Each structure stands twice: as C-alpha cells, then as structure tokens.
PDB file of C-alpha atoms in Angstrom:
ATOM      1  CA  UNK A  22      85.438 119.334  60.123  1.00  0.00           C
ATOM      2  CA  UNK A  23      87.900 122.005  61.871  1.00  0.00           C
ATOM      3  CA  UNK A  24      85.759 122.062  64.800  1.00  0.00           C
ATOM      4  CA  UNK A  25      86.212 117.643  65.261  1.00  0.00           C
ATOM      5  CA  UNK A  26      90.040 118.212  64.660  1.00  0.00           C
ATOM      6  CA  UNK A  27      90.281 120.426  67.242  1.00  0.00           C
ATOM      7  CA  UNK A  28      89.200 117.710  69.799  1.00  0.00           C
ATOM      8  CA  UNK A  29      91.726 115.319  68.439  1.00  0.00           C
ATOM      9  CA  UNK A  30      94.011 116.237  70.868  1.00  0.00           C
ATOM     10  CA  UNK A  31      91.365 116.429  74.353  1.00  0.00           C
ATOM     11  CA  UNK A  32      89.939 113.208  73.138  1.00  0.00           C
ATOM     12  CA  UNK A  33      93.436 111.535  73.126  1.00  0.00           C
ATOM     13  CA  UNK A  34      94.417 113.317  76.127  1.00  0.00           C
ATOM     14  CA  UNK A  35      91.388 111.696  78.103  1.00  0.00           C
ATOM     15  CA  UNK A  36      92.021 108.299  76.662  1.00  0.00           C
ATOM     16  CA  UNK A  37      95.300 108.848  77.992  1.00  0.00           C
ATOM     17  CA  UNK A  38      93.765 109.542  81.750  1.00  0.00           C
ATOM     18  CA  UNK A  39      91.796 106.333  81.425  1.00  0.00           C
ATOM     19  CA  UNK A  40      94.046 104.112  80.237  1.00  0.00           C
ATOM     20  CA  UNK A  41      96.334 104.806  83.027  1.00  0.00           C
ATOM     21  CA  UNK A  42      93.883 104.938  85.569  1.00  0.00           C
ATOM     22  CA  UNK A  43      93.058 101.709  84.353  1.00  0.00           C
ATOM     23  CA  UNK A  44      96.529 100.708  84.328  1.00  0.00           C
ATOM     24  CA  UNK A  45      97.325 101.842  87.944  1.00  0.00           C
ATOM     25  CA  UNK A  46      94.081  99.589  89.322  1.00  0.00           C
ATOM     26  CA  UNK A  47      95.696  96.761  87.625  1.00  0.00           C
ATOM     27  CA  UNK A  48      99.018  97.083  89.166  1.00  0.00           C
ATOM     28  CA  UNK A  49      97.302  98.228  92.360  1.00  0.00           C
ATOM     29  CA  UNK A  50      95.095  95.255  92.332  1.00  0.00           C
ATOM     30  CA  UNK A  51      98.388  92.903  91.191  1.00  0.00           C
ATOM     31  CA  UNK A  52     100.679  93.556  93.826  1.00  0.00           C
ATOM     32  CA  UNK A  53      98.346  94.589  96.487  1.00  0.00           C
ATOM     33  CA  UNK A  54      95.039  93.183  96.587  1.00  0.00           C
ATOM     34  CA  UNK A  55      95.458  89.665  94.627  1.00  0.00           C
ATOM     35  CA  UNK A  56      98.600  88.389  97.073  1.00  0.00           C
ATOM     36  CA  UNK A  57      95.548  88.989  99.869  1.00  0.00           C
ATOM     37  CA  UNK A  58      92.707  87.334  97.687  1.00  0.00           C
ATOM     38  CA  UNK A  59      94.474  84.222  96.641  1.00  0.00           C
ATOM     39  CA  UNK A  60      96.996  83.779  99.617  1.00  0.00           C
ATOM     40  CA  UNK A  61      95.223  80.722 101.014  1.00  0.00           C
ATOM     41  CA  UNK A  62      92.033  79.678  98.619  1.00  0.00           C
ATOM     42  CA  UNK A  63      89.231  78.993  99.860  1.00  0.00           C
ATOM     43  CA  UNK A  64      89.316  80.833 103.063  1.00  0.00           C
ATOM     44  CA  UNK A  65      91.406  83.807 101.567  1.00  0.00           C
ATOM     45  CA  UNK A  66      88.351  83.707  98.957  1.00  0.00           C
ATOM     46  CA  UNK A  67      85.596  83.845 101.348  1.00  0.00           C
ATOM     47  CA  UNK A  68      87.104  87.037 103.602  1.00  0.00           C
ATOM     48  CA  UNK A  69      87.414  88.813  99.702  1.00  0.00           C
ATOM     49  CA  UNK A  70      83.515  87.892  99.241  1.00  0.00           C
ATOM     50  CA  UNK A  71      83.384  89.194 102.424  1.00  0.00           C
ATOM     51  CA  UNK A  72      85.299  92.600 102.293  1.00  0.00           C
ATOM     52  CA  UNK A  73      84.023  93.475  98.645  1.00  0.00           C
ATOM     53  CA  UNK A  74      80.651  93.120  99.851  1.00  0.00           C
ATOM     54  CA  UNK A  75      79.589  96.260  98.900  1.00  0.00           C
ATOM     55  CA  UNK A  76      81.662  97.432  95.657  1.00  0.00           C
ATOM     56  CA  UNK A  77      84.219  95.339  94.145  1.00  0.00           C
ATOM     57  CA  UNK A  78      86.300  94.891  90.418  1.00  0.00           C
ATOM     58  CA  UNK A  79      83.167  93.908  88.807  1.00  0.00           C
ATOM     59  CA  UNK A  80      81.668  97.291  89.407  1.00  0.00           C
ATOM     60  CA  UNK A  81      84.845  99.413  88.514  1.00  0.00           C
ATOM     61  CA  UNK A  82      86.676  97.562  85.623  1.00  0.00           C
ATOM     62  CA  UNK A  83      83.987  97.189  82.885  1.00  0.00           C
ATOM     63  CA  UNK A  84      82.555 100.549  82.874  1.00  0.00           C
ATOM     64  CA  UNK A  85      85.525 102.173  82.929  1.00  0.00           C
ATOM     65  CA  UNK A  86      86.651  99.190  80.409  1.00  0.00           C
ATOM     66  CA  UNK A  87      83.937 100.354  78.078  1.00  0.00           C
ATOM     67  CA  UNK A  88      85.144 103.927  78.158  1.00  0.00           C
ATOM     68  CA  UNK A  89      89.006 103.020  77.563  1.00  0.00           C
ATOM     69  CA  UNK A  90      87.278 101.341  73.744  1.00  0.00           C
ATOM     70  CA  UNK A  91      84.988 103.882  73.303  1.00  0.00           C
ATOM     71  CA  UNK A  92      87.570 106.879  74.141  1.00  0.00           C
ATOM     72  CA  UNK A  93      90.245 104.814  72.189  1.00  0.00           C
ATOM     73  CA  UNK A  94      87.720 104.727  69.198  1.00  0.00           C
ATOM     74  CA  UNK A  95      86.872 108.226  68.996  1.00  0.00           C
ATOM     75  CA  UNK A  96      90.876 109.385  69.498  1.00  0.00           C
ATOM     76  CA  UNK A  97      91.763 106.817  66.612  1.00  0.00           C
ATOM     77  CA  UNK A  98      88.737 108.499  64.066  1.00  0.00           C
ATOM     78  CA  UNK A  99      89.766 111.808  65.390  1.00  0.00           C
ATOM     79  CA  UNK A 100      93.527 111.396  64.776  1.00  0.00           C
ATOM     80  CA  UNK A 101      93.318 109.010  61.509  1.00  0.00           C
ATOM     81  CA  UNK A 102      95.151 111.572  59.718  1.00  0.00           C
ATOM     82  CA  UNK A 103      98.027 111.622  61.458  1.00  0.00           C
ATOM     83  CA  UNK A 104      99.941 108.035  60.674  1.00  0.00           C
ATOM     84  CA  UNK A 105     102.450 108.696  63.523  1.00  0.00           C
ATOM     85  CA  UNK A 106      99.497 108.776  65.874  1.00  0.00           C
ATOM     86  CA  UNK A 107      97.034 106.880  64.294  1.00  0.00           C
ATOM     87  CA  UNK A 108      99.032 103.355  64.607  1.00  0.00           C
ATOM     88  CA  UNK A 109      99.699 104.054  68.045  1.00  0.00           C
ATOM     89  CA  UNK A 110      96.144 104.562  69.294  1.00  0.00           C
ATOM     90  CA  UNK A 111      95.654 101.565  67.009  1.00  0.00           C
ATOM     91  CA  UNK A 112      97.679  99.498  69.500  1.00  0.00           C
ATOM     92  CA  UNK A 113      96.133 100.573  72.376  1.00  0.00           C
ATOM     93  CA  UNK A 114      92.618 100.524  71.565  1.00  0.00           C
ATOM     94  CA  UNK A 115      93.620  96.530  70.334  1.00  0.00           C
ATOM     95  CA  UNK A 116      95.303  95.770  73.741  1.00  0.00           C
ATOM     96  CA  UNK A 117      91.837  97.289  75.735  1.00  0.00           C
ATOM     97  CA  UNK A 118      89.578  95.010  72.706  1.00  0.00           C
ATOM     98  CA  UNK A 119      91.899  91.864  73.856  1.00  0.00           C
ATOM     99  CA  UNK A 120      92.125  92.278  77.397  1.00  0.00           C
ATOM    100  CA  UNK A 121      88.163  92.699  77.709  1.00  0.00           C
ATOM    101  CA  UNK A 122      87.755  89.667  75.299  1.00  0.00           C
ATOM    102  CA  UNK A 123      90.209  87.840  77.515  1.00  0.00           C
ATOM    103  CA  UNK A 124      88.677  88.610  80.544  1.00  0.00           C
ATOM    104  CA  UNK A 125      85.261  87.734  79.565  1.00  0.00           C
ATOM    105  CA  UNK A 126      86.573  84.513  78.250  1.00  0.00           C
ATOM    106  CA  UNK A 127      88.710  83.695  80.697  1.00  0.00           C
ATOM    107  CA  UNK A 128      88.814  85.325  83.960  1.00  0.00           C
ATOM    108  CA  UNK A 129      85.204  86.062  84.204  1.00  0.00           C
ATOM    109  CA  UNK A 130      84.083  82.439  84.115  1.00  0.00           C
ATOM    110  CA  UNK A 131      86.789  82.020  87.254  1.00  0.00           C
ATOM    111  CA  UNK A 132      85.484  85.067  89.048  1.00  0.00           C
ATOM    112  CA  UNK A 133      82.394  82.868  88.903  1.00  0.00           C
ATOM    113  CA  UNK A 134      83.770  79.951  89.917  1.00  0.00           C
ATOM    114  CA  UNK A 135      85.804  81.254  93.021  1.00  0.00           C
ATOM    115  CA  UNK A 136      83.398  84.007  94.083  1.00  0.00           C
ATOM    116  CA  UNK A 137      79.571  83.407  93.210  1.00  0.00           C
ATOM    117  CA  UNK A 138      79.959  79.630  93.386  1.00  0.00           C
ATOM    118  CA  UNK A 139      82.611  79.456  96.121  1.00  0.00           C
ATOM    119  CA  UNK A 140      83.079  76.500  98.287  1.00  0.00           C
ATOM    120  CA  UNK A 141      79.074  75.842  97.989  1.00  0.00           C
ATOM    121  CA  UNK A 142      79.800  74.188  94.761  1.00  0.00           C
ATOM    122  CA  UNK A 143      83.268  72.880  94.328  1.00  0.00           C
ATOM    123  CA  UNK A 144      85.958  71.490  96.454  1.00  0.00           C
ATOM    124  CA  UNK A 145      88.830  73.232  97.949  1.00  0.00           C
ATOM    125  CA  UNK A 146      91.367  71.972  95.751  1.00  0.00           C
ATOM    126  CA  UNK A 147      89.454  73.073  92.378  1.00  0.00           C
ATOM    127  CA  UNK A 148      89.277  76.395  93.834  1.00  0.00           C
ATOM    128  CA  UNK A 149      92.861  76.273  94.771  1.00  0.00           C
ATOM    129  CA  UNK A 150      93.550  75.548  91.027  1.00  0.00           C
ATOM    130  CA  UNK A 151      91.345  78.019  89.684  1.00  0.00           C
ATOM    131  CA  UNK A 152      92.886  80.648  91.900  1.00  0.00           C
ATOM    132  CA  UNK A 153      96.547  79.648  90.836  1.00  0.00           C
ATOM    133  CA  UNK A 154      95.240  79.945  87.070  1.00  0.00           C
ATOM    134  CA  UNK A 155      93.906  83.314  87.304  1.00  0.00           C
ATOM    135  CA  UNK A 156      97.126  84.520  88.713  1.00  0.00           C
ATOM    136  CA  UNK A 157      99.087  82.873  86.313  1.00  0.00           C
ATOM    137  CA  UNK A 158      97.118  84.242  83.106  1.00  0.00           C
ATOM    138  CA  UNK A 159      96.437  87.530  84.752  1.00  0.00           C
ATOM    139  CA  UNK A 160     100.450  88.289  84.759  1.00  0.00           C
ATOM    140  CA  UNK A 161     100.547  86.693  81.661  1.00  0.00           C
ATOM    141  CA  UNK A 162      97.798  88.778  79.955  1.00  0.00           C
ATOM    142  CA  UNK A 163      96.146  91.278  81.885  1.00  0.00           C
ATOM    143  CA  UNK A 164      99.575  92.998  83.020  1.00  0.00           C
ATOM    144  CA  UNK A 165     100.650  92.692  79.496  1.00  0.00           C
ATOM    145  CA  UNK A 166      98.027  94.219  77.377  1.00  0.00           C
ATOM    146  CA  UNK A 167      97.708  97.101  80.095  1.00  0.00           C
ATOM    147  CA  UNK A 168     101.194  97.824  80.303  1.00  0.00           C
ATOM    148  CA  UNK A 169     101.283  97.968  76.208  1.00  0.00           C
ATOM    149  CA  UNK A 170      98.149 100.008  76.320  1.00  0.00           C
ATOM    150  CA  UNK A 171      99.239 102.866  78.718  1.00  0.00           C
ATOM    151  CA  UNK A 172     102.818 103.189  76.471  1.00  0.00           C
ATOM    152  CA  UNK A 173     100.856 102.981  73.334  1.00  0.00           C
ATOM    153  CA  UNK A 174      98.467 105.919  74.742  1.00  0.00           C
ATOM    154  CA  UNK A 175     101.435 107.535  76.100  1.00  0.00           C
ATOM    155  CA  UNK A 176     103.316 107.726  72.854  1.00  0.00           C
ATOM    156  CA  UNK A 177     100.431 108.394  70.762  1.00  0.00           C
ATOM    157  CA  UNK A 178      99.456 111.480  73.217  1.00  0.00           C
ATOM    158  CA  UNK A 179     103.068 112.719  73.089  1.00  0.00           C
ATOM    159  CA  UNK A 180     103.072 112.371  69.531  1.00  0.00           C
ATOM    160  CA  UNK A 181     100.026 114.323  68.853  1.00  0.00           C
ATOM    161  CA  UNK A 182     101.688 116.911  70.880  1.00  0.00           C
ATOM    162  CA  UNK A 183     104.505 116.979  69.137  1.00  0.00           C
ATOM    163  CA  UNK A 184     102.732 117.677  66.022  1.00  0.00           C
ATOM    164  CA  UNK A 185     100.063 120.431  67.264  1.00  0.00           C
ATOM    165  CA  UNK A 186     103.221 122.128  68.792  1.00  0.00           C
ATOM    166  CA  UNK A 187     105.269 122.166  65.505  1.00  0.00           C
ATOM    167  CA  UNK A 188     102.218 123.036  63.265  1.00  0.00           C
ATOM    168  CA  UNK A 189     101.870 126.090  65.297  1.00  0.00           C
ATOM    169  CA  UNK A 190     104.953 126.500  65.408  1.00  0.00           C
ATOM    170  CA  UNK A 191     105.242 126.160  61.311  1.00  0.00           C
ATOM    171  CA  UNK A 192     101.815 128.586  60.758  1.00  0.00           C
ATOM    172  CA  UNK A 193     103.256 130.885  63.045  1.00  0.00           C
ATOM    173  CA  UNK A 194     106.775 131.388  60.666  1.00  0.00           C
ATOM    174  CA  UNK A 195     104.158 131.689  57.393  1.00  0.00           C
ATOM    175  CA  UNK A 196     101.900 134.181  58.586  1.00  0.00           C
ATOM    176  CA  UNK A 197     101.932 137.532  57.058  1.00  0.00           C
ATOM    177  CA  UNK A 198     103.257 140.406  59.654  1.00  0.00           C
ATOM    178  CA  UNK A 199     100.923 142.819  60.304  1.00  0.00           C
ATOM    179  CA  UNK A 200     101.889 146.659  60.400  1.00  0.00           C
ATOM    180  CA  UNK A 201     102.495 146.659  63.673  1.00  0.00           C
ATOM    181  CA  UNK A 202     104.789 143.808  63.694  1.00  0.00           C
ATOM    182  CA  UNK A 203     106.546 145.388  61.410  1.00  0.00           C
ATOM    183  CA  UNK A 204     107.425 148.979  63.378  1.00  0.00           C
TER     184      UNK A 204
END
C-alpha cells in the first residue's frame, strides 16, 4: 500500500502534463487553426480535408483523450485520501468525461458532416450552418471544460505538493536525533 502512495504524486503530476497538453491543442486549434478551417465553408472545408490529409484531430485528440480519463482515474484512486486533492481531480477527470461525451455527441457527428460527407452530400449552406454550430458550441463547451480541467489539475497537483512537502516537513520535526545529531 506504501509503495501505490508513493505514486500518488507522479501519477497526478502526469495527469497534469496531459491535461495541459491537451489544453494547449485546444487553444492552439481555437485561435489558430479553426479561424482557417471555417473562414469560408465549403471551400475553407475542402483545403482542411486537403491539408490534414495525412494526420489530423481525429488521430491526436482521442488517444490522448483516453489517457487524460484514464490518468485522471488512477490520480483520483491514488489520492482518495487526501479530500483537498481528491475533489479537485474529481473535477477534472468530470470535465475530460463531459467534454469526450460532448464531442462524441455533438461535434463528432459534424466532423462527419463537414469533412467525410463534405459538399458530396449536402449543400453549401447546411455546411455553412454546421460549421457556424461547431464554433459556437466548441467555445461554449470544449474551451470551457478544458480550461476547468487544466485549473482543476493544476490545483489538485499543487495541492498534493503542498501536502507531501509539509508531511516531510512534519516527520522530519518528530524523528528521533541520532547521536550524531546530537554532538
């Protein structure tokens, strides 16, 4: 049991590195990449199918999705003991569970929509519409839950600090002095 409480602390500090990895692709991708992608549907759309040809969201944000839960689960069992910490990687292993469920709900069908069934299958207006949508709800949602995620993983990480540094701290004043520390 000692040995899984000493990884409370790495296992946090890694869901920490992932959640704001993940956070800096979604502001990256906000500000940057999306004015580009939905500047003037359905051409913009069509040079995006183009250009992320070869690697794109799809391949990035779920796996590393997937590990933001699973890393967020483990830090939460590992830290359960400690309330202060506990309720914070609480909220940030909720914000990853909502944003994937929102994504796969909501901006996954409109990926669909706008870039596997492009102009093919519906007219440029509905793309148009579907592209303003996914903006919208993306700021709405996506920014949101990943912005409350990475504080949530910040706080808890600082938090577990906190308390590793003033336990040792705390055994340190308690131990017995040796002879030597005594001369």
């Amino acid at each position: 049991m000692h040995a899984l409480r000493r990884l409370a602390l790495p296992v946090l500090v890694v869901h920490l590195w992932v959640t704001m990895t993940l956070f800096g692709a979604i502001v990256l991708e906000t500000f940057m990449v999306y004015p580009n992608v939905f500047a003037d549907p359905p051409a913009s759309l069509a040079l995006t199918m183009e250009f992320l040809a070869v690697s794109g969201p799809s391949d990035f944000f779920p796996p590393l999705g997937f590990a933001a839960w699973a890393l967020g689960a483990a830090a939460l069992v590992l830290n359960w003991r400690l309330p202060a910490v506990r309720w914070w990687v609480l909220l940030s292993l909720a914000m990853f569970v909502a944003e994937g469920v929102v994504s796969m709900l909501y901006f996954w069908p409109r990926n669909d929509i706008m870039f596997v069934e492009g102009a093919a299958v519906h007219s440029a207006e509905h793309l148009r519409q579907v592209a303003a949508e996914f903006t919208t709800w993306h700021g709405r949602s996506r920014m949101v839950f990943n912005t409350v995620a990475a504080g949530a993983a910040f706080t808890a990480c600082a938090t577990a600090h906190r308390h590793r540094v003033l336990a040792l701290a705390a055994a340190g004043e308690h131990r017995p002095q040796t002879s030597s520390a005594r001369a």
